[in-house]
């Protein structure tokens, strides 16, 4: 019996709810349709946004500086990856895309400060970073670069421009060991070339003042031998400095290079000690060579030394450039961005459907809320009437 009463109560409650909805059906339909119509109008007024995408394949041989750093850490590579925040080389290239130099070049190329109506360059960078969508496919290793813009052609041009600027930045960065060697030898080569030019000018000035002085072929051979040996020592020191920039002192290559450098220095010491018991330098035997000849020997020795050093560094610089060209990280474009035909924003149908759904639930809530207010108001009026009636009846009577 109780279950039947409970069931009847539930049916009555559901019936009450249905009565409320039917009673407020105009309100519900009005709010729902109004919300849908207003949203449709707003979606039609909103300007269309297009998204152009290009796909690139970054270097997969792990030649980036981050990968080299992690490879030198050995077993601690996993801990270092979490510490410095670099997980894959692709994330490095995505970070370069969002770097300030790349963003500034894109801003200047397309005059985005005026297009975005930005007061400062920082505002333009922020707006450009918002429309730049770079994603990394973990399975294939392909990076998708997308740009959103009101103009489909400009969106495609900007996406392709990002790839170009990424390539330019990648070329300028020494991200491989060969690039580091090439940059180091390039600086050393400039200094050596300047020193060689000064030695040539000094030699030329000396000959113009005193005239050419002939020395025997044996002395010339000794000078050239010592110059070559000193040049080899200087070049070996340069190479050792380069190796220390990317390897630890315990590296077998560094230890081997240090051992070769010690051998060359010992050989130079023995060669210079053969000149005289009183003067260990055979290039300046003051008891047998005139003062003019001594000066000539000194200048010739300096010239030969700088010339030999320049030739050795030039060969090493050429080898480093070949290694850099062979190991250069090449960014390959898989799909070039083209002007999109369909917009991605606004999604009018989705906006109207969501607005209709939200408007319907809001109208239902408003209907029940108004029904609640109406009933509360009626209950309040009945209570006031009942209190007024009590005044005219015996106050001791209890109801």
Coordinates of C-alpha atoms in Angstrom, one line a residue:
X1 CA 0.0 0.0 0.0
X2 CA 2.8 2.4 0.9
X3 CA 4.7 1.6 -2.3
X4 CA 1.5 2.5 -4.3
X5 CA 1.2 5.8 -2.5
X6 CA 4.9 6.5 -3.1
X7 CA 4.4 5.7 -6.8
X8 CA 1.4 8.0 -7.0
X9 CA 3.4 10.8 -5.3
X10 CA 6.2 10.4 -7.9
X11 CA 3.7 10.5 -10.7
X12 CA 2.2 13.6 -9.2
X13 CA 5.7 15.2 -8.9
X14 CA 6.5 14.4 -12.5
X15 CA 3.1 15.6 -13.6
X16 CA 3.7 18.9 -11.7
X17 CA 7.0 19.3 -13.5
X18 CA 5.3 18.7 -16.8
X19 CA 2.5 21.2 -15.9
X20 CA 5.1 23.8 -15.1
X21 CA 6.9 23.3 -18.5
X22 CA 3.6 23.5 -20.4
X23 CA 2.6 26.6 -18.4
X24 CA 5.8 28.4 -19.2
X25 CA 6.2 27.0 -22.7
X26 CA 6.2 30.4 -24.3
X27 CA 9.0 31.6 -22.0
X28 CA 11.0 28.4 -22.8
X29 CA 10.5 28.6 -26.5
X30 CA 11.2 32.4 -26.5
X31 CA 14.5 32.2 -24.7
X32 CA 15.7 29.2 -26.6
X33 CA 14.9 30.7 -30.0
X34 CA 16.2 34.1 -29.0
X35 CA 19.5 32.7 -27.9
X36 CA 19.8 30.7 -31.1
X37 CA 19.0 33.6 -33.3
X38 CA 21.3 36.0 -31.5
X39 CA 24.2 33.5 -31.6
X40 CA 23.6 32.9 -35.3
X41 CA 23.7 36.7 -36.0
X42 CA 26.9 37.0 -34.0
X43 CA 28.5 34.1 -35.8
X44 CA 27.7 35.7 -39.1
X45 CA 29.1 39.1 -38.0
X46 CA 32.4 37.5 -36.8
X47 CA 35.2 37.6 -39.4
X48 CA 36.3 34.2 -40.7
X49 CA 39.6 32.8 -39.5
X50 CA 41.7 30.5 -41.8
X51 CA 44.5 28.2 -40.8
X52 CA 47.4 27.3 -43.1
X53 CA 49.7 24.5 -42.2
X54 CA 53.1 23.3 -43.4
X55 CA 54.8 20.1 -42.3
X56 CA 58.6 19.7 -41.9
X57 CA 60.9 16.9 -41.0
X58 CA 63.7 18.1 -38.7
X59 CA 67.1 16.3 -38.5
X60 CA 66.7 12.8 -37.0
X61 CA 70.3 12.0 -36.5
X62 CA 70.4 13.7 -33.1
X63 CA 73.0 16.2 -34.0
X64 CA 71.6 19.0 -32.0
X65 CA 73.6 20.6 -29.2
X66 CA 71.1 19.3 -26.7
X67 CA 71.5 15.7 -28.0
X68 CA 75.3 16.0 -27.9
X69 CA 75.1 17.3 -24.3
X70 CA 72.9 14.4 -23.2
X71 CA 75.1 11.8 -25.0
X72 CA 78.2 13.0 -23.1
X73 CA 76.4 12.5 -19.8
X74 CA 76.1 8.8 -20.3
X75 CA 73.9 7.1 -17.6
X76 CA 72.8 10.5 -16.2
X77 CA 71.2 11.5 -19.5
X78 CA 67.7 10.6 -18.3
X79 CA 68.1 12.7 -15.1
X80 CA 69.5 15.6 -17.1
X81 CA 66.6 15.5 -19.6
X82 CA 64.1 16.1 -16.8
X83 CA 66.3 18.7 -15.2
X84 CA 66.9 20.9 -18.2
X85 CA 63.4 20.3 -19.6
X86 CA 64.5 19.0 -23.1
X87 CA 62.8 15.7 -24.0
X88 CA 63.3 15.5 -27.8
X89 CA 65.2 17.4 -30.5
X90 CA 61.9 18.4 -32.0
X91 CA 61.0 20.4 -29.0
X92 CA 64.2 22.3 -29.5
X93 CA 63.0 23.4 -33.0
X94 CA 59.6 24.2 -31.7
X95 CA 61.2 26.4 -29.1
X96 CA 63.3 28.1 -31.8
X97 CA 60.1 28.9 -33.7
X98 CA 58.7 30.7 -30.7
X99 CA 62.0 32.6 -30.0
X100 CA 62.1 36.4 -30.1
X101 CA 64.5 36.6 -33.2
X102 CA 62.2 34.5 -35.3
X103 CA 59.0 36.3 -34.2
X104 CA 60.6 39.7 -34.8
X105 CA 61.6 38.8 -38.3
X106 CA 58.1 37.6 -39.1
X107 CA 56.7 40.8 -37.6
X108 CA 58.9 42.9 -39.8
X109 CA 58.3 40.9 -43.0
X110 CA 54.5 41.2 -42.7
X111 CA 54.2 44.5 -40.8
X112 CA 52.3 42.9 -38.1
X113 CA 52.5 45.8 -35.7
X114 CA 50.2 47.8 -37.9
X115 CA 48.1 44.7 -38.8
X116 CA 47.5 43.7 -35.2
X117 CA 47.2 47.4 -34.1
X118 CA 49.8 46.8 -31.4
X119 CA 51.2 49.7 -29.5
X120 CA 54.4 48.0 -28.7
X121 CA 56.4 45.2 -30.4
X122 CA 55.9 43.0 -27.3
X123 CA 52.1 43.1 -28.0
X124 CA 52.7 42.1 -31.6
X125 CA 54.9 39.2 -30.4
X126 CA 52.2 38.0 -28.0
X127 CA 49.5 38.2 -30.7
X128 CA 51.7 36.3 -33.2
X129 CA 52.6 33.6 -30.7
X130 CA 48.8 33.1 -30.1
X131 CA 48.1 32.5 -33.8
X132 CA 51.2 30.2 -34.2
X133 CA 50.3 26.6 -33.7
X134 CA 53.3 24.2 -33.7
X135 CA 52.7 20.5 -32.9
X136 CA 55.1 17.5 -32.8
X137 CA 53.9 14.1 -33.9
X138 CA 55.7 11.7 -31.5
X139 CA 55.3 8.7 -33.7
X140 CA 56.5 10.1 -37.1
X141 CA 58.7 12.9 -35.8
X142 CA 57.0 15.4 -38.2
X143 CA 56.4 18.9 -37.0
X144 CA 53.3 20.7 -38.2
X145 CA 53.5 24.5 -38.2
X146 CA 50.1 26.3 -38.5
X147 CA 49.3 30.0 -38.6
X148 CA 45.8 31.4 -38.2
X149 CA 44.8 34.6 -40.0
X150 CA 41.8 36.4 -41.5
X151 CA 43.5 36.3 -45.0
X152 CA 44.1 32.7 -46.2
X153 CA 47.0 33.8 -48.5
X154 CA 48.7 35.7 -45.7
X155 CA 48.3 32.7 -43.4
X156 CA 50.0 30.4 -45.9
X157 CA 52.8 33.0 -46.5
X158 CA 53.4 33.4 -42.8
X159 CA 53.6 29.6 -42.2
X160 CA 56.2 29.2 -45.0
X161 CA 58.1 32.2 -43.7
X162 CA 58.4 30.6 -40.3
X163 CA 60.1 27.6 -42.0
X164 CA 62.5 29.9 -43.8
X165 CA 63.4 31.8 -40.7
X166 CA 63.9 28.5 -38.8
X167 CA 66.3 27.4 -41.5
X168 CA 68.2 30.6 -41.3
X169 CA 68.5 30.4 -37.6
X170 CA 69.6 26.8 -37.8
X171 CA 72.4 27.7 -40.2
X172 CA 73.7 30.4 -37.9
X173 CA 73.8 28.2 -34.8
X174 CA 76.7 25.9 -34.1
X175 CA 74.6 22.9 -33.2
X176 CA 77.2 20.3 -34.2
X177 CA 80.7 19.5 -33.1
X178 CA 81.9 20.2 -36.7
X179 CA 80.3 23.6 -36.6
X180 CA 82.0 24.4 -33.3
X181 CA 85.4 23.4 -34.8
X182 CA 84.7 25.4 -37.9
X183 CA 83.9 28.6 -35.9
X184 CA 86.9 28.1 -33.7
X185 CA 89.3 27.6 -36.7
X186 CA 87.8 30.5 -38.5
X187 CA 88.6 32.9 -35.7
X188 CA 92.1 31.5 -35.3
X189 CA 92.6 31.7 -39.1
X190 CA 91.8 35.4 -39.1
X191 CA 94.3 36.1 -36.3
X192 CA 97.0 34.1 -38.1
X193 CA 96.4 35.8 -41.4
X194 CA 96.8 39.2 -39.8
X195 CA 100.0 38.0 -38.2
X196 CA 101.3 36.6 -41.5
X197 CA 100.6 39.9 -43.2
X198 CA 102.5 41.8 -40.6
X199 CA 105.5 39.4 -41.0
X200 CA 105.4 39.9 -44.7
X201 CA 105.4 43.6 -44.3
X202 CA 108.2 43.5 -41.8
X203 CA 110.3 41.3 -44.1
X204 CA 109.7 43.6 -47.0
X205 CA 110.6 46.7 -45.0
X206 CA 113.8 45.0 -43.8
X207 CA 114.9 44.1 -47.3
X208 CA 114.1 47.6 -48.6
X209 CA 116.3 49.1 -45.9
X210 CA 119.3 46.6 -46.0
X211 CA 118.9 44.6 -49.2
X212 CA 118.5 40.9 -49.6
X213 CA 121.1 38.8 -47.6
X214 CA 121.7 35.2 -48.7
X215 CA 122.2 32.4 -46.2
X216 CA 123.2 28.9 -46.9
X217 CA 120.6 26.2 -47.7
X218 CA 121.4 24.3 -44.5
X219 CA 120.5 27.2 -42.3
X220 CA 117.4 27.8 -44.4
X221 CA 116.4 24.1 -43.9
X222 CA 116.9 24.4 -40.1
X223 CA 114.8 27.6 -40.0
X224 CA 112.0 26.0 -42.0
X225 CA 112.2 22.8 -39.9
X226 CA 111.9 24.7 -36.6
X227 CA 109.2 26.9 -38.0
X228 CA 107.2 23.8 -39.2
X229 CA 107.6 22.2 -35.8
X230 CA 106.5 25.3 -33.9
X231 CA 103.5 25.6 -36.3
X232 CA 102.5 22.0 -35.6
X233 CA 102.7 22.7 -31.9
X234 CA 100.6 25.8 -32.2
X235 CA 98.0 23.9 -34.3
X236 CA 98.0 21.0 -31.9
X237 CA 97.3 23.4 -29.0
X238 CA 94.4 25.0 -31.0
X239 CA 93.0 21.6 -31.7
X240 CA 93.3 20.6 -28.1
X241 CA 91.3 23.7 -27.0
X242 CA 88.6 22.8 -29.5
X243 CA 88.3 19.3 -28.1
X244 CA 88.1 20.6 -24.6
X245 CA 85.0 22.6 -25.5
X246 CA 82.9 19.4 -26.1
X247 CA 84.8 16.6 -24.3
X248 CA 86.0 15.9 -20.7
X249 CA 89.6 15.7 -19.7
X250 CA 89.2 11.9 -19.4
X251 CA 88.4 11.6 -23.1
X252 CA 90.9 9.3 -24.8
X253 CA 91.3 11.7 -27.8
X254 CA 92.2 14.5 -25.4
X255 CA 94.8 12.4 -23.6
X256 CA 96.3 11.2 -26.9
X257 CA 96.5 14.8 -28.2
X258 CA 98.2 16.0 -25.0
X259 CA 100.7 13.2 -25.4
X260 CA 101.4 14.2 -29.0
X261 CA 101.8 17.8 -27.9
X262 CA 104.4 16.8 -25.3
X263 CA 106.3 14.8 -27.9
X264 CA 106.5 17.8 -30.3
X265 CA 107.7 20.1 -27.5
X266 CA 110.4 17.7 -26.6
X267 CA 111.5 17.4 -30.2
X268 CA 111.6 21.2 -30.5
X269 CA 113.7 21.5 -27.3
X270 CA 116.2 18.9 -28.6
X271 CA 116.4 20.6 -32.0
X272 CA 117.1 24.0 -30.5
X273 CA 119.7 22.6 -28.1
X274 CA 122.0 21.5 -31.0
X275 CA 123.0 24.9 -32.0
X276 CA 125.7 25.8 -29.4
X277 CA 126.7 25.0 -25.9
X278 CA 126.6 28.7 -25.0
X279 CA 123.6 29.7 -27.1
X280 CA 120.9 26.9 -27.5
X281 CA 119.1 28.8 -30.4
X282 CA 120.8 27.9 -33.7
X283 CA 119.0 30.7 -35.4
X284 CA 120.9 33.4 -33.6
X285 CA 124.6 32.3 -33.4
X286 CA 125.8 35.8 -32.5
X287 CA 129.5 34.8 -32.7
X288 CA 129.3 33.8 -36.4
X289 CA 126.3 35.7 -38.0
X290 CA 126.5 39.5 -38.5
X291 CA 124.0 41.7 -36.9
X292 CA 122.1 42.3 -40.2
X293 CA 122.0 38.6 -40.9
X294 CA 120.7 37.9 -37.4
X295 CA 117.9 40.4 -37.9
X296 CA 117.1 38.8 -41.3
X297 CA 117.1 35.3 -39.7
X298 CA 114.7 36.5 -37.0
X299 CA 112.3 38.0 -39.5
X300 CA 112.5 35.0 -41.8
X301 CA 111.8 32.6 -38.9
X302 CA 108.7 34.6 -37.9
X303 CA 107.5 34.7 -41.5
X304 CA 108.0 31.0 -42.0
X305 CA 106.3 30.2 -38.7
X306 CA 103.2 32.3 -39.5
X307 CA 103.1 30.9 -43.1
X308 CA 103.3 27.3 -41.9
X309 CA 100.7 27.9 -39.1
X310 CA 98.4 29.5 -41.6
X311 CA 98.6 26.6 -44.0
X312 CA 97.9 24.1 -41.2
X313 CA 95.0 26.0 -39.9
X314 CA 93.7 26.5 -43.4
X315 CA 93.7 22.7 -44.0
X316 CA 92.0 22.1 -40.6
X317 CA 89.4 24.8 -41.4
X318 CA 88.6 23.2 -44.7
X319 CA 88.2 19.7 -43.1
X320 CA 85.9 21.2 -40.5
X321 CA 83.8 22.8 -43.2
X322 CA 83.5 19.5 -45.0
X323 CA 82.4 17.8 -41.8
X324 CA 79.9 20.5 -41.1
X325 CA 78.4 20.2 -44.6
X326 CA 78.2 16.4 -44.1
X327 CA 76.7 16.6 -40.7
X328 CA 74.7 19.8 -41.1
X329 CA 71.1 19.5 -39.7
X330 CA 68.9 19.8 -42.7
X331 CA 65.2 20.8 -42.2
X332 CA 63.1 19.2 -45.0
X333 CA 59.8 20.6 -46.0
X334 CA 57.3 17.8 -46.5
X335 CA 54.2 19.9 -47.3
X336 CA 54.4 23.5 -48.2
X337 CA 51.6 25.7 -46.9
X338 CA 48.9 26.7 -49.4
X339 CA 46.0 29.1 -48.9
X340 CA 43.2 27.2 -47.1
X341 CA 39.7 27.1 -48.7
X342 CA 37.7 26.4 -45.5
X343 CA 37.7 28.5 -42.4
X344 CA 38.3 27.1 -39.0
X345 CA 36.6 29.9 -37.1
X346 CA 33.9 30.7 -36.3
X347 CA 32.1 27.3 -36.3
X348 CA 28.6 28.6 -36.8
X349 CA 26.7 25.4 -36.6
X350 CA 28.5 24.3 -33.4
X351 CA 28.0 27.8 -31.9
X352 CA 24.2 27.8 -32.6
X353 CA 23.8 24.2 -31.3
X354 CA 25.6 25.0 -28.1
X355 CA 23.8 28.3 -27.6
X356 CA 20.4 26.5 -28.2
X357 CA 21.3 23.8 -25.7
X358 CA 22.4 26.4 -23.1
X359 CA 19.4 28.6 -23.8
X360 CA 16.9 25.7 -23.4
X361 CA 18.4 24.7 -20.0
X362 CA 18.5 28.3 -18.9
X363 CA 14.8 28.8 -19.9
X364 CA 13.8 25.6 -18.0
X365 CA 15.6 26.9 -14.9
X366 CA 14.0 30.3 -15.3
X367 CA 10.5 28.6 -15.6
X368 CA 10.9 26.6 -12.4
X369 CA 12.4 29.6 -10.6
X370 CA 9.4 31.8 -11.6
X371 CA 7.0 29.1 -10.6
X372 CA 8.7 28.9 -7.2
X373 CA 8.5 32.7 -6.8
X374 CA 4.8 32.6 -7.7
X375 CA 3.9 29.9 -5.3
X376 CA 5.9 31.6 -2.5
X377 CA 4.0 34.8 -3.1
X378 CA 0.7 33.0 -2.9
X379 CA 1.7 31.3 0.3
X380 CA 2.7 34.6 1.8
X381 CA -0.6 36.2 0.9
X382 CA -2.6 33.3 2.4
X383 CA -0.6 33.7 5.6
X384 CA -1.2 37.4 5.8
X385 CA -5.0 36.8 5.3
X386 CA -5.0 34.1 8.0
X387 CA -3.3 36.5 10.5
X388 CA -5.8 39.2 9.7
X389 CA -8.7 36.7 10.3
X390 CA -7.3 35.8 13.7
X391 CA -7.6 39.4 14.9
X392 CA -11.4 39.3 14.5
X393 CA -11.7 35.9 16.2
X394 CA -11.1 35.0 19.9
X395 CA -7.4 35.4 20.4
X396 CA -7.4 32.4 22.8
X397 CA -8.6 30.1 20.1
X398 CA -5.8 28.1 18.7
X399 CA -5.9 27.0 15.1

